[in-house]
Amino acid sequence: MSCGQTILDYGLRSIGIGARLLPKADITLCEQVVLIGSGMIWNVYLALIAVTLGFFSATMLATAKASSNPIFERPARAFIFLFRGSPLFIQFFFGYELFVILPKVGFDIPLGFTTITVETAWFTKAWLGALIVLFFNTTAYSAEIFYGALRSVPSGDIEAAESFGMSGFKRFRRIIWPTLLRLAWPSYTNEAIFLFHATALVFFTGFPAWQQRGDALYYSNYFAEKTFNPFVAYPIVAGYFILFTLVIIFVFSRVNRRLNRHIAPELRSRVRYRPQIIR
Amino acid sequence: MEFCADPATIEGAKWWLCYLTTPKHQQFYFSFLTVLALILLVAPITLILGFGGALARRSRFYPLKLFGQIYTSMVRGVPDIVFFMFVPIAMDQGLEIIRHWINCPDVTGAIYQGNDFVVCTAAKLPLSTSPQWVHETYGFFLALVAFSIVFGAFAANTVDGALNAVPRNQLETGRAYGMTSGQVFRRVHLPQMWGYALPGLSNLWMILIKATPLLFLLGVEDVVYWARELGSSKTSIFTYPHPDWRIWYFAALLVFYLLLTWVSEKIFARFRTRFTRGQASSAGKIAIEAGQ
């Protein structure tokens, strides 16, 4: 079988398009590269959605934690502690079991012109269930980063905004938020990278790979078990992750440059990749 | 307990007492100790490897420097879970190949035969005749090595960063007092480094705690394994039939880990005030002013 045929068969295998059976015997390098690459679709999907949504919820959670009103501050603190203090691994297991015991019903959401039926069974599928866990997790971690940045916004800036007559949401949106983002961005870049790496955990924790549609690590684990040779499949998945990590660093550095464009060059904060780690 | 002899006839508090003290539950409780043992064993090894890696990276001897650089940078960019999957299986195969060469020199067949990994029976690790506990200990040992290597690399990054963070003029002052470079390192560089390394190391400790459920992926019968095993629904064939209770077992694990991280946070807060005492950093000055 030529490599072109392999790409057609397995290029989108992780989302259920292409050949049904996974390669079993005489596994070629091309098959490994293509199938593991196809698994990366899952990692990118989960990380992209979770980080994008998590960004907004984390901003809200960080302001809630910094709030002087205990009605906001206490729950925010508890949420952050819960998700930062426990392993993501256990969160996945717990989340999955929680979603399994949800009553199996469908909710109808009328949208006027059409009606969407939301099934609770979707929660036990990785595309929604794991996404929710990852979303909560990144919300908690990012909120802690944003909270730290929020507290280091220079008080002079805030006082200046007040003397200009800004208050409430306007002050937040025009003065506090941009500075907060600028201060938090280097750490937030790392958070995005870790979350991307954490997506590799999904199919090893409760969430079943339905019809063998799994992520990159799922397939490389499959190959390592089939060929008894870890020295091919794992370096391939490592290569893919390094590649996408570089993409994240590139994108986030661009944003960082924009956030820092009014700052004197020698005072700008640089995105420095710090190695980490599991959560 | 004697009244547990026939669980079908008892109920209420007694049933719970009997249920929670079954031999399998005792193994579940023991697995918490396995987790703690792993953390307590990995932590010192990690520190040693971290120092080794950081010093190798700063070495003037080029091959050693290269090794240090590769070791410290290998954990960047690649999810550590890949290492946790890779290191144990690679080490297992490596050891078996070496034993294959030593123990069975007369077997000439290739080890990698297509999709198979073939070593002679005498090279298997552990030997298929060895008792169950040897298999379990071997699995734990592989996990220990994987954790140590990965976290050693993280710690090396932290220690290297901390060594760089010590103000240069402190070291130059040491030299100006006529200390040798070894003396400067021991008397000035090392004591000051701790203050800078502590935030990173405490972070690493937290991460180590939160990484321990990965033991499950490595095939060790850890807390996650037992939570799944005991929590899954038991039909009436079992002595203690119950529906799917996995969520409660995982809730218990969640509480265990939250407690562990919470206690660690408190302890590290104490360490922080100790190590920053008398240091020329803002935290140190605050500590002095607070009279600590």
Coordinates of C-alpha atoms in Angstrom, one line a residue, chain A residues 15-278:
Chain A
I15 CA -12.8 11.6 13.4
G16 CA -14.3 8.5 11.8
I17 CA -13.5 9.2 8.1
G18 CA -11.6 6.6 6.1
A19 CA -10.7 3.0 6.7
R20 CA -12.5 1.3 9.6
L21 CA -9.9 -1.1 10.7
L22 CA -6.6 0.1 12.1
P23 CA -3.4 -1.4 10.7
K24 CA -2.7 -4.7 12.4
A25 CA 0.3 -6.4 10.8
D26 CA 3.3 -5.2 8.8
I27 CA 2.9 -1.7 10.2
T28 CA 4.8 0.8 8.2
L29 CA 6.4 4.1 9.3
C30 CA 4.0 6.0 7.0
E31 CA 1.0 4.4 8.7
Q32 CA 2.3 5.4 12.1
V33 CA 3.1 9.0 11.1
V34 CA -0.3 9.5 9.4
L35 CA -2.5 7.9 12.0
I36 CA -0.7 9.6 14.9
G37 CA -1.0 12.9 13.0
S38 CA -4.7 12.2 12.5
G39 CA -5.0 11.8 16.3
M40 CA -3.5 15.3 16.7
I41 CA -6.9 16.6 15.5
W42 CA -8.3 15.7 18.9
N43 CA -5.5 17.4 20.8
V44 CA -5.8 20.6 18.8
Y45 CA -9.6 20.6 19.0
L46 CA -9.7 20.1 22.8
A47 CA -6.9 22.6 23.5
L48 CA -8.2 25.3 21.1
I49 CA -11.8 25.3 22.4
A50 CA -10.9 24.9 26.1
V51 CA -8.3 27.7 26.0
T52 CA -10.5 30.1 24.0
L53 CA -13.5 29.6 26.2
G54 CA -11.4 29.4 29.3
F55 CA -9.8 32.8 28.6
F56 CA -13.1 34.6 29.2
S57 CA -14.3 32.6 32.1
A58 CA -10.8 32.9 33.7
T59 CA -11.0 36.7 33.4
M60 CA -14.4 36.7 35.2
L61 CA -13.2 34.2 37.9
A62 CA -10.0 36.3 38.5
T63 CA -12.1 39.4 39.1
A64 CA -14.4 37.5 41.3
K65 CA -11.5 36.2 43.4
A66 CA -10.1 39.8 43.7
S67 CA -13.6 41.1 44.7
S68 CA -14.1 42.4 48.2
N69 CA -17.5 40.9 48.3
P70 CA -17.3 37.4 49.9
I71 CA -20.3 36.2 47.9
F72 CA -18.0 36.3 44.8
E73 CA -14.7 35.8 46.4
R74 CA -15.3 32.7 48.4
P75 CA -16.7 30.5 45.7
A76 CA -14.1 31.7 43.2
R77 CA -11.3 30.8 45.7
A78 CA -12.9 27.4 46.3
F79 CA -13.2 26.7 42.6
I80 CA -9.6 27.6 41.9
F81 CA -8.4 25.5 44.9
L82 CA -10.5 22.5 43.8
F83 CA -9.1 22.4 40.3
R84 CA -5.6 23.5 41.0
G85 CA -5.2 21.3 44.1
S86 CA -6.2 18.0 42.6
P87 CA -4.7 16.0 39.7
L88 CA -6.3 16.5 36.3
F89 CA -6.1 12.8 36.0
I90 CA -8.5 12.3 38.9
Q91 CA -10.7 15.2 37.6
F92 CA -11.1 13.3 34.3
F93 CA -12.1 10.1 36.1
F94 CA -14.4 11.9 38.4
G95 CA -16.0 13.9 35.7
Y96 CA -16.6 10.9 33.5
E97 CA -18.3 9.0 36.4
L98 CA -20.4 12.0 37.2
F99 CA -21.5 12.3 33.6
V100 CA -22.3 8.6 33.4
I101 CA -24.8 8.8 36.3
L102 CA -26.6 11.7 34.7
P103 CA -30.1 10.6 33.7
K104 CA -30.1 9.6 30.1
V105 CA -32.5 12.2 28.7
G106 CA -32.6 14.7 25.9
F107 CA -33.3 18.4 26.4
D108 CA -35.1 20.3 23.7
I109 CA -33.8 23.8 23.1
P110 CA -36.3 25.7 20.9
L111 CA -34.5 28.2 18.8
G112 CA -37.6 29.6 17.1
F113 CA -36.9 28.4 13.6
T114 CA -35.6 25.0 14.7
T115 CA -35.2 22.9 17.8
I116 CA -31.9 21.4 19.0
T117 CA -32.0 18.2 21.1
V118 CA -29.2 18.1 23.6
E119 CA -28.6 14.6 24.9
T120 CA -27.0 14.1 28.2
A121 CA -25.3 11.0 26.7
W122 CA -23.0 13.4 24.9
F123 CA -21.4 14.3 28.2
T124 CA -19.9 10.8 28.4
K125 CA -18.2 11.3 25.0
A126 CA -14.8 12.8 25.0
W127 CA -15.6 15.6 22.6
L128 CA -17.9 17.2 25.2
G129 CA -17.2 15.5 28.6
A130 CA -13.4 15.8 28.4
L131 CA -13.8 19.3 26.9
I132 CA -15.8 20.4 29.9
V133 CA -13.2 19.1 32.4
L134 CA -10.4 20.7 30.5
F135 CA -12.3 24.0 30.3
F136 CA -12.9 24.0 34.1
N137 CA -9.2 23.1 34.7
T138 CA -7.8 25.8 32.4
T139 CA -10.3 28.3 33.9
A140 CA -8.9 27.7 37.3
Y141 CA -5.2 27.8 36.4
S142 CA -5.6 30.8 34.1
A143 CA -7.7 32.6 36.7
E144 CA -4.9 32.2 39.3
I145 CA -2.5 33.7 36.7
F146 CA -4.8 36.6 36.0
Y147 CA -5.5 37.1 39.7
G148 CA -1.8 37.5 40.3
A149 CA -1.5 39.9 37.4
L150 CA -4.6 41.8 38.6
R151 CA -2.9 42.4 41.9
S152 CA 0.2 43.8 40.3
V153 CA -1.5 46.3 38.1
P154 CA 0.1 49.6 39.3
S155 CA -2.1 51.4 41.6
G156 CA -1.1 54.7 40.0
D157 CA -2.7 53.6 36.8
I158 CA -6.0 52.9 38.6
E159 CA -5.9 56.2 40.4
A160 CA -5.2 58.0 37.2
A161 CA -8.2 56.3 35.6
E162 CA -10.3 57.4 38.5
S163 CA -9.1 61.0 38.3
F164 CA -10.2 60.9 34.6
G165 CA -13.7 60.0 35.9
M166 CA -13.6 56.4 34.8
S167 CA -15.1 53.8 37.1
G168 CA -16.6 50.4 37.1
F169 CA -16.6 48.5 33.9
K170 CA -15.1 51.3 31.8
R171 CA -12.1 51.5 34.1
F172 CA -11.7 47.8 34.0
R173 CA -12.0 47.5 30.2
R174 CA -9.7 50.4 29.3
I175 CA -7.1 50.4 32.0
I176 CA -7.0 47.3 34.2
W177 CA -7.7 44.6 31.7
P178 CA -5.0 45.6 29.1
T179 CA -2.4 45.9 31.8
L180 CA -3.5 42.7 33.4
L181 CA -3.2 40.9 30.1
R182 CA 0.2 42.4 29.4
L183 CA 1.5 41.3 32.8
A184 CA -0.1 37.9 32.7
W185 CA 0.8 37.0 29.1
P186 CA 4.1 35.2 29.5
S187 CA 2.7 32.9 32.2
Y188 CA -0.5 32.5 30.2
T189 CA 1.5 31.3 27.2
N190 CA 2.9 28.6 29.3
E191 CA -0.6 27.7 30.6
A192 CA -1.8 27.3 27.0
I193 CA 1.1 25.0 26.3
F194 CA 0.5 22.9 29.4
L195 CA -3.2 22.6 28.6
F196 CA -2.3 21.5 25.1
H197 CA 0.0 18.8 26.6
A198 CA -2.7 17.8 29.1
T199 CA -5.0 16.9 26.2
A200 CA -2.9 13.8 25.8
L201 CA -4.4 12.5 29.0
V202 CA -8.0 12.3 27.8
F203 CA -8.2 8.8 26.4
F204 CA -6.2 7.3 29.3
T205 CA -8.7 8.5 31.9
G206 CA -12.1 7.1 31.8
F207 CA -13.2 8.6 28.5
P208 CA -13.4 5.7 26.1
A209 CA -12.1 6.1 22.5
W210 CA -15.3 5.3 20.7
Q211 CA -14.7 3.2 17.6
Q212 CA -11.0 3.6 18.2
R213 CA -11.2 7.3 17.4
G214 CA -8.5 8.6 19.7
D215 CA -5.9 11.2 20.1
A216 CA -2.3 11.1 19.1
L217 CA -1.1 9.4 22.2
Y218 CA -3.8 6.9 22.0
Y219 CA -2.6 5.8 18.5
S220 CA 1.1 5.9 19.5
N221 CA 0.3 3.7 22.5
Y222 CA -1.6 1.4 20.1
F223 CA 1.4 1.1 17.8
A224 CA 3.8 0.6 20.7
E225 CA 1.7 -2.3 21.9
K226 CA 1.3 -3.8 18.5
T227 CA 4.9 -3.6 17.4
F228 CA 6.5 -4.0 20.8
N229 CA 8.7 -1.1 19.7
P230 CA 8.3 2.2 21.7
F231 CA 11.3 3.8 19.8
V232 CA 9.2 4.8 16.8
A233 CA 5.7 5.6 17.9
Y234 CA 6.6 7.8 20.9
P235 CA 9.2 9.9 19.2
I236 CA 6.6 10.6 16.4
V237 CA 4.1 11.8 18.9
A238 CA 6.8 13.8 20.7
G239 CA 7.7 15.4 17.3
Y240 CA 4.1 16.4 16.6
F241 CA 3.8 18.0 20.1
I242 CA 7.0 19.9 19.7
L243 CA 5.8 21.2 16.3
F244 CA 2.4 22.4 17.7
T245 CA 4.1 23.8 20.8
L246 CA 6.2 26.0 18.5
V247 CA 3.1 27.1 16.8
I248 CA 1.5 28.2 20.1
I249 CA 4.7 30.0 21.1
F250 CA 4.7 31.8 17.7
V251 CA 1.1 32.9 18.0
F252 CA 1.3 34.0 21.7
S253 CA 4.5 35.9 21.0
R254 CA 2.8 37.9 18.3
V255 CA 0.0 38.8 20.8
N256 CA 2.6 39.6 23.4
R257 CA 4.3 42.0 21.0
R258 CA 1.0 43.7 20.4
L259 CA 0.2 44.0 24.1
N260 CA 3.7 45.5 24.8
R261 CA 3.8 47.8 21.8
H262 CA 3.6 51.0 24.0
I263 CA 6.3 49.9 26.4
A264 CA 9.9 50.9 25.9
P265 CA 11.8 48.0 24.3
E266 CA 14.1 47.4 27.2
L267 CA 11.2 47.1 29.7
R268 CA 9.1 44.7 27.7
S269 CA 8.3 41.4 29.2
R270 CA 9.4 38.5 27.0
V271 CA 7.6 35.2 26.6
R272 CA 9.9 32.7 28.1
Y273 CA 9.0 29.1 27.8
R274 CA 9.2 27.5 31.2
P275 CA 9.1 23.7 31.3
Q276 CA 6.2 22.1 33.0
I277 CA 4.4 19.7 33.6
I278 CA 1.5 17.7 34.6

